[in-house]
Amino acid sequence: MCDELFSSIETKKRSASLDQEFQVSVSMLEIYNEQVRDLLNLSLHVRGGLKVRQHPTKGFYVESLTSHAVYSQADIESRIVEGTRNRTLASTNMNSTSSRAHTIVSIYFHQKSRNNAGQFVTKMSSINLVDLAGSERSDISGTSGDRLKEGSLINQSLSTLGNVIKCLTDKTKGKQFVVAPYRESILTKLLKNALGGNSKTAMIATISPADIHYEETLSALRFANKAKNIKTTAVVNESQTDKLVRELREENQKLLDMLRRGQMGIGYTEEEVAEMRHSLEEQLKKNQEEMEKMNNSWQQRLKEAEAQNKLKLEEERQEQERMKSVPHLWNLHEDPALTGMVTHFIIPGKSKVGTLKGTEILLSGLSILPDHAVIYNKDGVVNVRPNADARLLVNGDEVRSDKMLRHNDRVLFGHNHLYVLHHPQDLAKQLREGRSVEKPTYDAAQQEIAQHLGLIGITGNRSKNRTQDDLLLEEELVQVLPHVNQANAISQELEKRVHFDIILVAPQARGLSEGRAEVCVKLVDCISGNEWVWSKNKFTNRKYMMAEMYEHYMEGQTDWDASCKDKDPFWEASDTEVPIGTVHVYLQSLAYVIELDETLAITDFRGAEQGYLHVAVVPCDDQGLERREDFLENPQEMIGKELHFKIKILSAKNLPTKIRTCFCKYKVYLDDKSTMTHESLQTGETHDINHQHLFTFNPVTKQFLSYLTNSSVVIEVWGKQERGSGEQGSLLPSSSTEPLSSARSSASDVVGANGHITDGDKCKLLVEVSTFRKRAERAEQILMRIKSLLDEAVEEKLQVLAVEDLLKVLGSGSSATLSRDLSDNLGASKDNKGNANVTSEACSVQ
């Protein structure tokens, strides 16, 4: 496209008049968290980002955004590479994440010529290349209820863009009185013309072929389909240059008169007057810049741009030549487009690494000390020496003393600055020796770090034949690890007194009967000792807000710390509900119509006992009256009949001392919603819950009977913690291995989920033993009653027993179903006396 643009310009220049001009310029900006940053001029750093203002005729524009004259496609590409390099530096130093930022590259084309009346006319057009931020996958269970979910501005522009597209689509369909909310985000302001004005718009939606991204793919396609339905009309933007200059001069004069006379209106506060005065001054400045651009010779600007570009190209050529012979570090970034954008040469002698001005390798950001490390290059041998308390990893292993670096070694300074050493001489040596040299990647480097910390193989299956679930789990761990380390580093630097640990939560601990373990993050308050478990999605959302707070802190803003606790991403209220553990209640006894009354252990995600729960499952009739004397010898007899039972949760005891209230929730069979108990306060060591719920299944099916025989009800126990409970904790751990302690301790739960003995198996065995014992007791009771009946008959010298007496014994000790079956058989015998041996209402006992 750009190549065709410049080819057309060259063709037209051959037949153009001397006063005819063709001007092409480019700008590049980034929108991160609703703040605009000029990527081609990092020195222009404004607190809160560059301002977006509205011109009466031209619409929205970015104040002070620089545009650079370009003369070829290669020049445009060079500017984009420069902006990408600046973007890499900013994202690494400020701990922001490029995947959450929008990038807009604008190419402006102006044609100046004289019309038939001899007046200068300018035709204007622009091309906006927009790289939208990726939509983060948000699990409803992961972020729902988080007080800061809607407070983050990260996804505001994406949601607003969706609303604008919907409104424009509705307009296309003929709906009236629809107003598109352009003003609700920076992105939609700047793209107003591209979306619904004088433009031609094309959208490219990138999707993933993986089935696990099905929902995201479907959402992206729906989004693109809506955008496709928008109708726009492009017309020629033509204006008289002389007229524009005259109008700008007149407007400037009016603005100057208003400023001199102070005509800001009546009834405004001093702050509003000051804001209006500032707005007028900015408008005046913008108009002046527009006139200067029109009056300046384009050829002069182009010559200056060419000179600068030639100088830059020469510097880049010299750098490329230098890279062939001098060892240097090049960066690795999670965004492949930003990898290899930063280079630091290791000159012979000593190169210091740190934040001090004048340092040979100047870094800034998380955990980078003023004097962080020293790199020695002596006779082609490169060594690195970290200073005291400096965090430095080489090939995933923490370094405390001198370490020799080889070609393609991965070096991590602090938590964000990940580099690869390119050593030309060592590379040539390895190639001569016949070694295979592969270029490192960001994912491989992070996996290497995780492996040294013991995360690889934590699922309990260390063989090469790991299952797909094992591989997915390890992939998630590798992705979360750097973010947890960064969150801990930010917390430590901002003195937030909280610490984050990675934990693995087995499906049974989440109330599920099957599935794979889930990666979660535990938040520990080092002052109160309270703990909370966050889902990965909730932690990710909070992590971006922590990075934003850290960025404000690095900028020196006095209000970087949240004035209100509710807006602090590190803070969690003590009355936030926290999971205590789960209890597996197997329903096998119900298949025999036998009650269950047990005190079962509450186990947390690590498999550790956190207390005990008194639970009862009691068969009853349709009125809720308990039937504790009935039972079935064969559960198959239940199929087709109705079953009523109660689940009782009576009390919890020996819970952690910091838990002040607790409640339970559970699902039975195919329930969509959980059954909840009320919140119970602690009385001594016991929480009295006193919950009961009646369940009815009519008729009992084979599927439900299989559920009773083989499955369990998982009761989740939740609680709220004491305010300020626990002893005062120490400062945050400095070791990078700390976030893995909980992951290792909870690995046993994951191992259990993969086939080893778990607490759930113990509960099932306990219920089976209890059911067998009660079945034996009931059978023994029936035998004793029959024996008693026989003894009475012998004493009375009776030869026969009345059927009614036998039915009473069976009805009182065995199932009513068995009694009714026997009664039905006897009734049938009386109807068929000619074909039956039983001729009376008594039965002979041999």
Tab-separated table of N, CA and C in Angstrom, residues 615-749:
chain	number	residue	atom	x	y	z
A	615	VAL	N	-22.259	-34.099	59.574
A	615	VAL	CA	-23.190	-34.204	58.454
A	615	VAL	C	-24.059	-35.442	58.646
A	616	ALA	N	-25.325	-35.336	58.265
A	616	ALA	CA	-26.231	-36.482	58.290
A	616	ALA	C	-27.036	-36.498	56.992
A	617	VAL	N	-27.222	-37.714	56.462
A	617	VAL	CA	-28.086	-37.926	55.294
A	617	VAL	C	-29.121	-38.957	55.716
A	618	VAL	N	-30.393	-38.552	55.776
A	618	VAL	CA	-31.436	-39.386	56.388
A	618	VAL	C	-32.578	-39.615	55.412
A	619	PRO	N	-32.944	-40.902	55.119
A	619	PRO	CA	-34.134	-41.164	54.310
A	619	PRO	C	-35.391	-40.723	55.068
A	620	CYS	N	-36.396	-40.281	54.325
A	620	CYS	CA	-37.637	-39.841	54.965
A	620	CYS	C	-38.789	-40.028	53.995
A	621	ASP	N	-40.006	-39.738	54.466
A	621	ASP	CA	-41.168	-39.827	53.581
A	621	ASP	C	-41.395	-38.487	52.913
A	622	ASP	N	-42.502	-38.399	52.135
A	622	ASP	CA	-42.734	-37.173	51.377
A	622	ASP	C	-43.083	-35.992	52.264
A	623	GLN	N	-43.390	-36.241	53.546
A	623	GLN	CA	-43.671	-35.157	54.483
A	623	GLN	C	-42.440	-34.730	55.258
A	624	GLY	N	-41.329	-35.406	55.009
A	624	GLY	CA	-40.100	-35.067	55.705
A	624	GLY	C	-39.891	-35.823	56.999
A	625	LEU	N	-40.770	-36.799	57.314
A	625	LEU	CA	-40.610	-37.593	58.523
A	625	LEU	C	-39.524	-38.641	58.283
A	626	GLU	N	-38.579	-38.721	59.185
A	626	GLU	CA	-37.424	-39.591	58.998
A	626	GLU	C	-37.785	-41.063	59.144
A	627	ARG	N	-37.163	-41.903	58.297
A	627	ARG	CA	-37.358	-43.358	58.333
A	627	ARG	C	-35.995	-43.982	58.597
A	628	ARG	N	-35.709	-44.238	59.846
A	628	ARG	CA	-34.395	-44.749	60.230
A	628	ARG	C	-34.374	-46.268	60.397
A	629	GLU	N	-35.520	-46.933	60.208
A	629	GLU	CA	-35.563	-48.375	60.418
A	629	GLU	C	-35.636	-49.166	59.121
A	630	ASP	N	-35.869	-48.469	57.987
A	630	ASP	CA	-36.023	-49.170	56.721
A	630	ASP	C	-34.670	-49.402	56.065
A	631	PHE	N	-34.633	-50.448	55.219
A	631	PHE	CA	-33.460	-50.637	54.378
A	631	PHE	C	-33.775	-51.645	53.294
A	632	LEU	N	-32.964	-51.600	52.207
A	632	LEU	CA	-33.108	-52.515	51.083
A	632	LEU	C	-31.887	-53.414	51.011
A	633	GLU	N	-32.097	-54.661	50.723
A	633	GLU	CA	-30.988	-55.568	50.493
A	633	GLU	C	-30.420	-55.376	49.095
A	634	ASN	N	-31.285	-55.061	48.130
A	634	ASN	CA	-30.861	-54.894	46.746
A	634	ASN	C	-31.277	-53.505	46.267
A	635	PRO	N	-30.306	-52.607	46.010
A	635	PRO	CA	-30.651	-51.243	45.583
A	635	PRO	C	-31.430	-51.199	44.274
A	636	GLN	N	-31.329	-52.247	43.425
A	636	GLN	CA	-32.034	-52.228	42.147
A	636	GLN	C	-33.541	-52.149	42.333
A	637	GLU	N	-34.023	-52.601	43.542
A	637	GLU	CA	-35.462	-52.546	43.804
A	637	GLU	C	-35.973	-51.109	43.895
A	638	MET	N	-35.055	-50.137	44.018
A	638	MET	CA	-35.457	-48.730	44.157
A	638	MET	C	-35.836	-48.111	42.823
A	639	ILE	N	-35.358	-48.689	41.712
A	639	ILE	CA	-35.597	-48.101	40.386
A	639	ILE	C	-37.094	-48.046	40.108
A	640	GLY	N	-37.533	-46.876	39.657
A	640	GLY	CA	-38.938	-46.670	39.336
A	640	GLY	C	-39.774	-46.191	40.491
A	641	LYS	N	-39.228	-46.221	41.690
A	641	LYS	CA	-39.967	-45.765	42.866
A	641	LYS	C	-39.478	-44.380	43.264
A	642	GLU	N	-40.074	-43.787	44.259
A	642	GLU	CA	-39.683	-42.443	44.693
A	642	GLU	C	-38.762	-42.537	45.912
A	643	LEU	N	-37.936	-41.531	46.038
A	643	LEU	CA	-36.995	-41.468	47.159
A	643	LEU	C	-36.997	-40.061	47.727
A	644	HIS	N	-37.134	-39.963	49.042
A	644	HIS	CA	-37.059	-38.689	49.748
A	644	HIS	C	-35.958	-38.805	50.796
A	645	PHE	N	-35.146	-37.773	50.881
A	645	PHE	CA	-34.115	-37.783	51.924
A	645	PHE	C	-33.751	-36.350	52.294
A	646	LYS	N	-33.170	-36.211	53.472
A	646	LYS	CA	-32.705	-34.921	53.971
A	646	LYS	C	-31.183	-34.928	54.054
A	647	ILE	N	-30.591	-33.783	53.699
A	647	ILE	CA	-29.190	-33.555	53.987
A	647	ILE	C	-29.118	-32.554	55.125
A	648	LYS	N	-28.474	-32.988	56.190
A	648	LYS	CA	-28.344	-32.130	57.369
A	648	LYS	C	-26.875	-31.757	57.573
A	649	ILE	N	-26.614	-30.486	57.748
A	649	ILE	CA	-25.285	-30.012	58.150
A	649	ILE	C	-25.470	-29.376	59.514
A	650	LEU	N	-25.026	-30.086	60.532
A	650	LEU	CA	-25.378	-29.708	61.895
A	650	LEU	C	-24.400	-28.693	62.486
A	651	SER	N	-23.116	-28.953	62.348
A	651	SER	CA	-22.145	-28.045	62.977
A	651	SER	C	-20.760	-28.259	62.387
A	652	ALA	N	-19.902	-27.273	62.629
A	652	ALA	CA	-18.481	-27.362	62.276
A	652	ALA	C	-17.682	-27.036	63.521
A	653	LYS	N	-16.597	-27.730	63.708
A	653	LYS	CA	-15.796	-27.480	64.896
A	653	LYS	C	-14.308	-27.549	64.556
A	654	ASN	N	-13.515	-26.972	65.456
A	654	ASN	CA	-12.050	-26.949	65.324
A	654	ASN	C	-11.585	-26.279	64.028
A	655	LEU	N	-12.334	-25.267	63.580
A	655	LEU	CA	-11.898	-24.501	62.428
A	655	LEU	C	-10.716	-23.616	62.822
A	656	PRO	N	-9.951	-23.101	61.848
A	656	PRO	CA	-8.843	-22.197	62.199
A	656	PRO	C	-9.330	-21.044	63.075
A	657	THR	N	-8.500	-20.626	63.978
A	657	THR	CA	-8.910	-19.614	64.967
A	657	THR	C	-9.257	-18.277	64.330
A	658	LYS	N	-8.696	-17.983	63.146
A	658	LYS	CA	-8.976	-16.697	62.512
A	658	LYS	C	-10.340	-16.659	61.829
A	659	ILE	N	-11.026	-17.792	61.727
A	659	ILE	CA	-12.351	-17.845	61.105
A	659	ILE	C	-13.397	-17.465	62.151
A	660	ARG	N	-14.153	-16.380	61.874
A	660	ARG	CA	-15.176	-15.946	62.839
A	660	ARG	C	-16.579	-16.393	62.445
A	661	THR	N	-16.866	-16.491	61.137
A	661	THR	CA	-18.156	-17.017	60.681
A	661	THR	C	-17.898	-18.005	59.558
A	662	CYS	N	-18.833	-18.922	59.373
A	662	CYS	CA	-18.692	-19.887	58.274
A	662	CYS	C	-20.055	-20.215	57.705
A	663	PHE	N	-20.052	-20.725	56.502
A	663	PHE	CA	-21.264	-21.223	55.857
A	663	PHE	C	-20.854	-22.296	54.866
A	664	CYS	N	-21.825	-23.058	54.365
A	664	CYS	CA	-21.555	-24.157	53.436
A	664	CYS	C	-22.427	-24.018	52.192
A	665	LYS	N	-21.968	-24.614	51.120
A	665	LYS	CA	-22.765	-24.693	49.901
A	665	LYS	C	-22.431	-26.006	49.201
A	666	TYR	N	-23.432	-26.554	48.513
A	666	TYR	CA	-23.245	-27.852	47.856
A	666	TYR	C	-24.285	-28.018	46.767
A	667	LYS	N	-24.007	-28.951	45.865
A	667	LYS	CA	-24.932	-29.313	44.793
A	667	LYS	C	-25.189	-30.810	44.852
A	668	VAL	N	-26.426	-31.208	44.542
A	668	VAL	CA	-26.805	-32.618	44.528
A	668	VAL	C	-27.202	-33.003	43.110
A	669	TYR	N	-26.582	-34.067	42.623
A	669	TYR	CA	-26.887	-34.650	41.314
A	669	TYR	C	-26.737	-33.606	40.208
A	670	LEU	N	-27.828	-33.199	39.544
A	670	LEU	CA	-27.748	-32.306	38.390
A	670	LEU	C	-28.112	-30.872	38.724
A	671	ASP	N	-27.975	-30.473	39.952
A	671	ASP	CA	-28.325	-29.103	40.353
A	671	ASP	C	-27.476	-28.086	39.599
A	672	ASP	N	-28.136	-27.013	39.162
A	672	ASP	CA	-27.408	-25.900	38.535
A	672	ASP	C	-26.933	-24.904	39.577
A	673	LYS	N	-27.750	-24.679	40.586
A	673	LYS	CA	-27.411	-23.714	41.637
A	673	LYS	C	-27.080	-24.449	42.926
A	674	SER	N	-26.204	-23.860	43.685
A	674	SER	CA	-25.809	-24.472	44.959
A	674	SER	C	-26.864	-24.224	46.027
A	675	THR	N	-27.007	-25.202	46.902
A	675	THR	CA	-27.819	-25.024	48.114
A	675	THR	C	-26.929	-24.398	49.175
A	676	MET	N	-27.376	-23.308	49.772
A	676	MET	CA	-26.556	-22.546	50.706
A	676	MET	C	-27.102	-22.680	52.122
A	677	THR	N	-26.201	-22.700	53.086
A	677	THR	CA	-26.605	-22.605	54.488
A	677	THR	C	-26.474	-21.148	54.920
A	678	HIS	N	-27.021	-20.826	56.082
A	678	HIS	CA	-26.859	-19.471	56.587
A	678	HIS	C	-25.486	-19.331	57.240
A	679	GLU	N	-25.099	-18.096	57.489
A	679	GLU	CA	-23.820	-17.837	58.156
A	679	GLU	C	-23.959	-18.137	59.634
A	680	SER	N	-22.998	-18.857	60.170
A	680	SER	CA	-23.054	-19.217	61.587
A	680	SER	C	-21.902	-18.576	62.337
A	681	LEU	N	-22.190	-18.067	63.509
A	681	LEU	CA	-21.163	-17.490	64.368
A	681	LEU	C	-20.560	-18.569	65.251
A	682	GLN	N	-19.345	-18.300	65.703
A	682	GLN	CA	-18.623	-19.278	66.506
A	682	GLN	C	-19.084	-19.238	67.960
A	683	THR	N	-19.315	-20.431	68.530
A	683	THR	CA	-19.622	-20.575	69.946
A	683	THR	C	-18.598	-21.529	70.535
A	684	GLY	N	-17.613	-20.976	71.207
A	684	GLY	CA	-16.519	-21.813	71.692
A	684	GLY	C	-15.716	-22.324	70.508
A	685	GLU	N	-15.586	-23.653	70.401
A	685	GLU	CA	-14.874	-24.247	69.269
A	685	GLU	C	-15.816	-24.722	68.185
A	686	THR	N	-17.110	-24.464	68.360
A	686	THR	CA	-18.117	-25.011	67.454
A	686	THR	C	-18.878	-23.894	66.756
A	687	HIS	N	-19.152	-24.118	65.471
A	687	HIS	CA	-20.038	-23.249	64.695
A	687	HIS	C	-21.340	-24.024	64.482
A	688	ASP	N	-22.414	-23.605	65.104
A	688	ASP	CA	-23.707	-24.271	64.947
A	688	ASP	C	-24.353	-23.823	63.636
A	689	ILE	N	-24.536	-24.765	62.729
A	689	ILE	CA	-25.104	-24.443	61.406
A	689	ILE	C	-26.578	-24.817	61.354
A	690	ASN	N	-26.909	-26.040	61.813
A	690	ASN	CA	-28.304	-26.489	61.921
A	690	ASN	C	-29.066	-26.305	60.601
A	691	HIS	N	-28.478	-26.816	59.547
A	691	HIS	CA	-29.101	-26.713	58.223
A	691	HIS	C	-29.682	-28.063	57.838
A	692	GLN	N	-30.867	-28.057	57.225
A	692	GLN	CA	-31.409	-29.270	56.633
A	692	GLN	C	-32.225	-28.917	55.395
A	693	HIS	N	-32.155	-29.804	54.401
A	693	HIS	CA	-32.861	-29.557	53.147
A	693	HIS	C	-33.428	-30.873	52.643
A	694	LEU	N	-34.702	-30.860	52.250
A	694	LEU	CA	-35.388	-32.058	51.782
A	694	LEU	C	-35.254	-32.181	50.266
A	695	PHE	N	-34.829	-33.359	49.795
A	695	PHE	CA	-34.695	-33.636	48.369
A	695	PHE	C	-35.649	-34.763	47.995
A	696	THR	N	-36.265	-34.636	46.816
A	696	THR	CA	-37.196	-35.648	46.319
A	696	THR	C	-36.814	-36.033	44.894
A	697	PHE	N	-36.731	-37.348	44.647
A	697	PHE	CA	-36.454	-37.856	43.307
A	697	PHE	C	-37.520	-38.893	42.978
A	698	ASN	N	-38.327	-38.573	41.979
A	698	ASN	CA	-39.439	-39.442	41.618
A	698	ASN	C	-39.621	-39.411	40.098
A	699	PRO	N	-39.338	-40.538	39.429
A	699	PRO	CA	-38.893	-41.818	39.982
A	699	PRO	C	-37.363	-41.884	40.030
A	700	VAL	N	-36.865	-42.883	40.736
A	700	VAL	CA	-35.432	-43.145	40.761
A	700	VAL	C	-35.050	-43.848	39.472
A	701	THR	N	-34.061	-43.316	38.782
A	701	THR	CA	-33.608	-43.889	37.521
A	701	THR	C	-32.301	-44.657	37.731
A	702	LYS	N	-31.927	-45.410	36.709
A	702	LYS	CA	-30.657	-46.136	36.780
A	702	LYS	C	-29.489	-45.150	36.907
A	703	GLN	N	-29.585	-44.035	36.198
A	703	GLN	CA	-28.512	-43.031	36.252
A	703	GLN	C	-28.389	-42.457	37.661
A	704	PHE	N	-29.529	-42.138	38.275
A	704	PHE	CA	-29.488	-41.583	39.623
A	704	PHE	C	-29.007	-42.623	40.630
A	705	LEU	N	-29.407	-43.877	40.447
A	705	LEU	CA	-28.954	-44.939	41.341
A	705	LEU	C	-27.441	-45.119	41.230
A	706	SER	N	-26.908	-45.001	40.007
A	706	SER	CA	-25.462	-45.070	39.826
A	706	SER	C	-24.783	-43.895	40.535
A	707	TYR	N	-25.415	-42.723	40.479
A	707	TYR	CA	-24.877	-41.550	41.194
A	707	TYR	C	-24.823	-41.820	42.693
A	708	LEU	N	-25.894	-42.399	43.250
A	708	LEU	CA	-25.905	-42.698	44.688
A	708	LEU	C	-24.813	-43.703	45.050
A	709	THR	N	-24.610	-44.679	44.195
A	709	THR	CA	-23.676	-45.759	44.505
A	709	THR	C	-22.212	-45.327	44.391
A	710	ASN	N	-21.921	-44.447	43.426
A	710	ASN	CA	-20.518	-44.177	43.112
A	710	ASN	C	-20.062	-42.740	43.362
A	711	SER	N	-20.984	-41.810	43.544
A	711	SER	CA	-20.588	-40.401	43.614
A	711	SER	C	-20.791	-39.834	45.012
A	712	SER	N	-20.384	-38.577	45.130
A	712	SER	CA	-20.476	-37.912	46.433
A	712	SER	C	-21.013	-36.504	46.272
A	713	VAL	N	-21.525	-35.969	47.357
A	713	VAL	CA	-21.868	-34.554	47.435
A	713	VAL	C	-20.655	-33.840	48.031
A	714	VAL	N	-20.152	-32.859	47.314
A	714	VAL	CA	-18.998	-32.109	47.803
A	714	VAL	C	-19.512	-30.852	48.501
A	715	ILE	N	-19.317	-30.801	49.787
A	715	ILE	CA	-19.740	-29.646	50.574
A	715	ILE	C	-18.560	-28.698	50.711
A	716	GLU	N	-18.703	-27.499	50.182
A	716	GLU	CA	-17.662	-26.481	50.296
A	716	GLU	C	-17.911	-25.665	51.565
A	717	VAL	N	-16.896	-25.545	52.373
A	717	VAL	CA	-16.986	-24.783	53.615
A	717	VAL	C	-16.259	-23.454	53.415
A	718	TRP	N	-16.988	-22.362	53.598
A	718	TRP	CA	-16.450	-21.020	53.417
A	718	TRP	C	-16.542	-20.257	54.735
A	719	GLY	N	-15.728	-19.220	54.839
A	719	GLY	CA	-15.755	-18.442	56.068
A	719	GLY	C	-15.287	-17.019	55.868
A	720	LYS	N	-15.414	-16.243	56.914
A	720	LYS	CA	-14.878	-14.884	56.959
A	720	LYS	C	-13.906	-14.796	58.124
A	721	GLN	N	-12.821	-14.057	57.920
A	721	GLN	CA	-11.739	-14.029	58.886
A	721	GLN	C	-11.900	-12.874	59.874
A	722	GLU	N	-11.236	-13.045	61.004
A	722	GLU	CA	-11.224	-11.983	62.004
A	722	GLU	C	-10.468	-10.778	61.474
A	723	ARG	N	-10.914	-9.598	61.851
A	723	ARG	CA	-10.202	-8.382	61.458
A	723	ARG	C	-8.937	-8.257	62.290
A	724	GLY	N	-7.794	-8.225	61.584
A	724	GLY	CA	-6.531	-8.053	62.300
A	724	GLY	C	-6.120	-9.252	63.103
A	725	SER	N	-6.624	-10.450	62.725
A	725	SER	CA	-6.248	-11.640	63.474
A	725	SER	C	-4.849	-12.069	63.112
A	726	GLY	N	-4.288	-12.930	63.896
A	726	GLY	CA	-2.950	-13.448	63.624
A	726	GLY	C	-1.878	-12.559	64.199
A	727	GLU	N	-0.658	-13.081	64.195
A	727	GLU	CA	0.476	-12.330	64.708
A	727	GLU	C	1.109	-11.522	63.593
A	728	GLN	N	1.830	-10.496	63.977
A	728	GLN	CA	2.478	-9.651	62.987
A	728	GLN	C	3.512	-10.445	62.220
A	729	GLY	N	3.423	-10.367	60.888
A	729	GLY	CA	4.337	-11.134	60.052
A	729	GLY	C	5.621	-10.381	59.803
A	730	SER	N	6.553	-11.080	59.210
A	730	SER	CA	7.844	-10.481	58.871
A	730	SER	C	7.725	-9.789	57.524
A	731	LEU	N	8.831	-9.181	57.114
A	731	LEU	CA	8.850	-8.565	55.801
A	731	LEU	C	8.753	-9.642	54.730
A	732	LEU	N	8.447	-9.203	53.515
A	732	LEU	CA	8.238	-10.142	52.427
A	732	LEU	C	9.500	-10.925	52.130
A	733	PRO	N	9.371	-12.207	51.820
A	733	PRO	CA	10.541	-12.991	51.465
A	733	PRO	C	11.197	-12.455	50.216
A	734	SER	N	12.513	-12.476	50.191
A	734	SER	CA	13.232	-11.970	49.026
A	734	SER	C	13.575	-13.070	48.045
A	735	SER	N	13.507	-14.302	48.485
A	735	SER	CA	13.886	-15.409	47.599
A	735	SER	C	12.838	-15.623	46.532
A	736	SER	N	13.287	-15.868	45.324
A	736	SER	CA	12.355	-16.086	44.223
A	736	SER	C	11.673	-17.438	44.313
A	737	THR	N	12.120	-18.310	45.209
A	737	THR	CA	11.493	-19.619	45.324
A	737	THR	C	10.278	-19.581	46.231
A	738	GLU	N	10.076	-18.494	46.952
A	738	GLU	CA	8.971	-18.438	47.901
A	738	GLU	C	7.598	-18.621	47.267
A	739	PRO	N	7.315	-18.022	46.085
A	739	PRO	CA	5.985	-18.195	45.521
A	739	PRO	C	5.636	-19.641	45.195
A	740	LEU	N	6.606	-20.560	45.265
A	740	LEU	CA	6.336	-21.943	44.894
A	740	LEU	C	6.073	-22.834	46.096
A	741	SER	N	6.217	-22.307	47.305
A	741	SER	CA	6.078	-23.163	48.480
A	741	SER	C	4.697	-23.774	48.552
A	742	SER	N	3.670	-22.975	48.319
A	742	SER	CA	2.304	-23.489	48.367
A	742	SER	C	2.023	-24.410	47.204
A	743	ALA	N	2.635	-24.127	46.061
A	743	ALA	CA	2.422	-24.995	44.907
A	743	ALA	C	2.945	-26.388	45.195
A	744	ARG	N	4.112	-26.455	45.858
A	744	ARG	CA	4.661	-27.770	46.183
A	744	ARG	C	3.825	-28.463	47.247
A	745	SER	N	3.392	-27.703	48.236
A	745	SER	CA	2.629	-28.320	49.314
A	745	SER	C	1.266	-28.783	48.852
A	746	SER	N	0.739	-28.156	47.804
A	746	SER	CA	-0.564	-28.574	47.305
A	746	SER	C	-0.451	-29.597	46.186
A	747	ALA	N	0.773	-29.946	45.806
A	747	ALA	CA	0.948	-30.905	44.718
A	747	ALA	C	0.383	-32.270	45.074
A	748	SER	N	0.359	-32.609	46.358
A	748	SER	CA	-0.188	-33.904	46.762
A	748	SER	C	-1.640	-34.028	46.374
A	749	ASP	N	-2.369	-32.906	46.408
A	749	ASP	CA	-3.760	-32.934	45.995
A	749	ASP	C	-3.868	-33.230	44.512
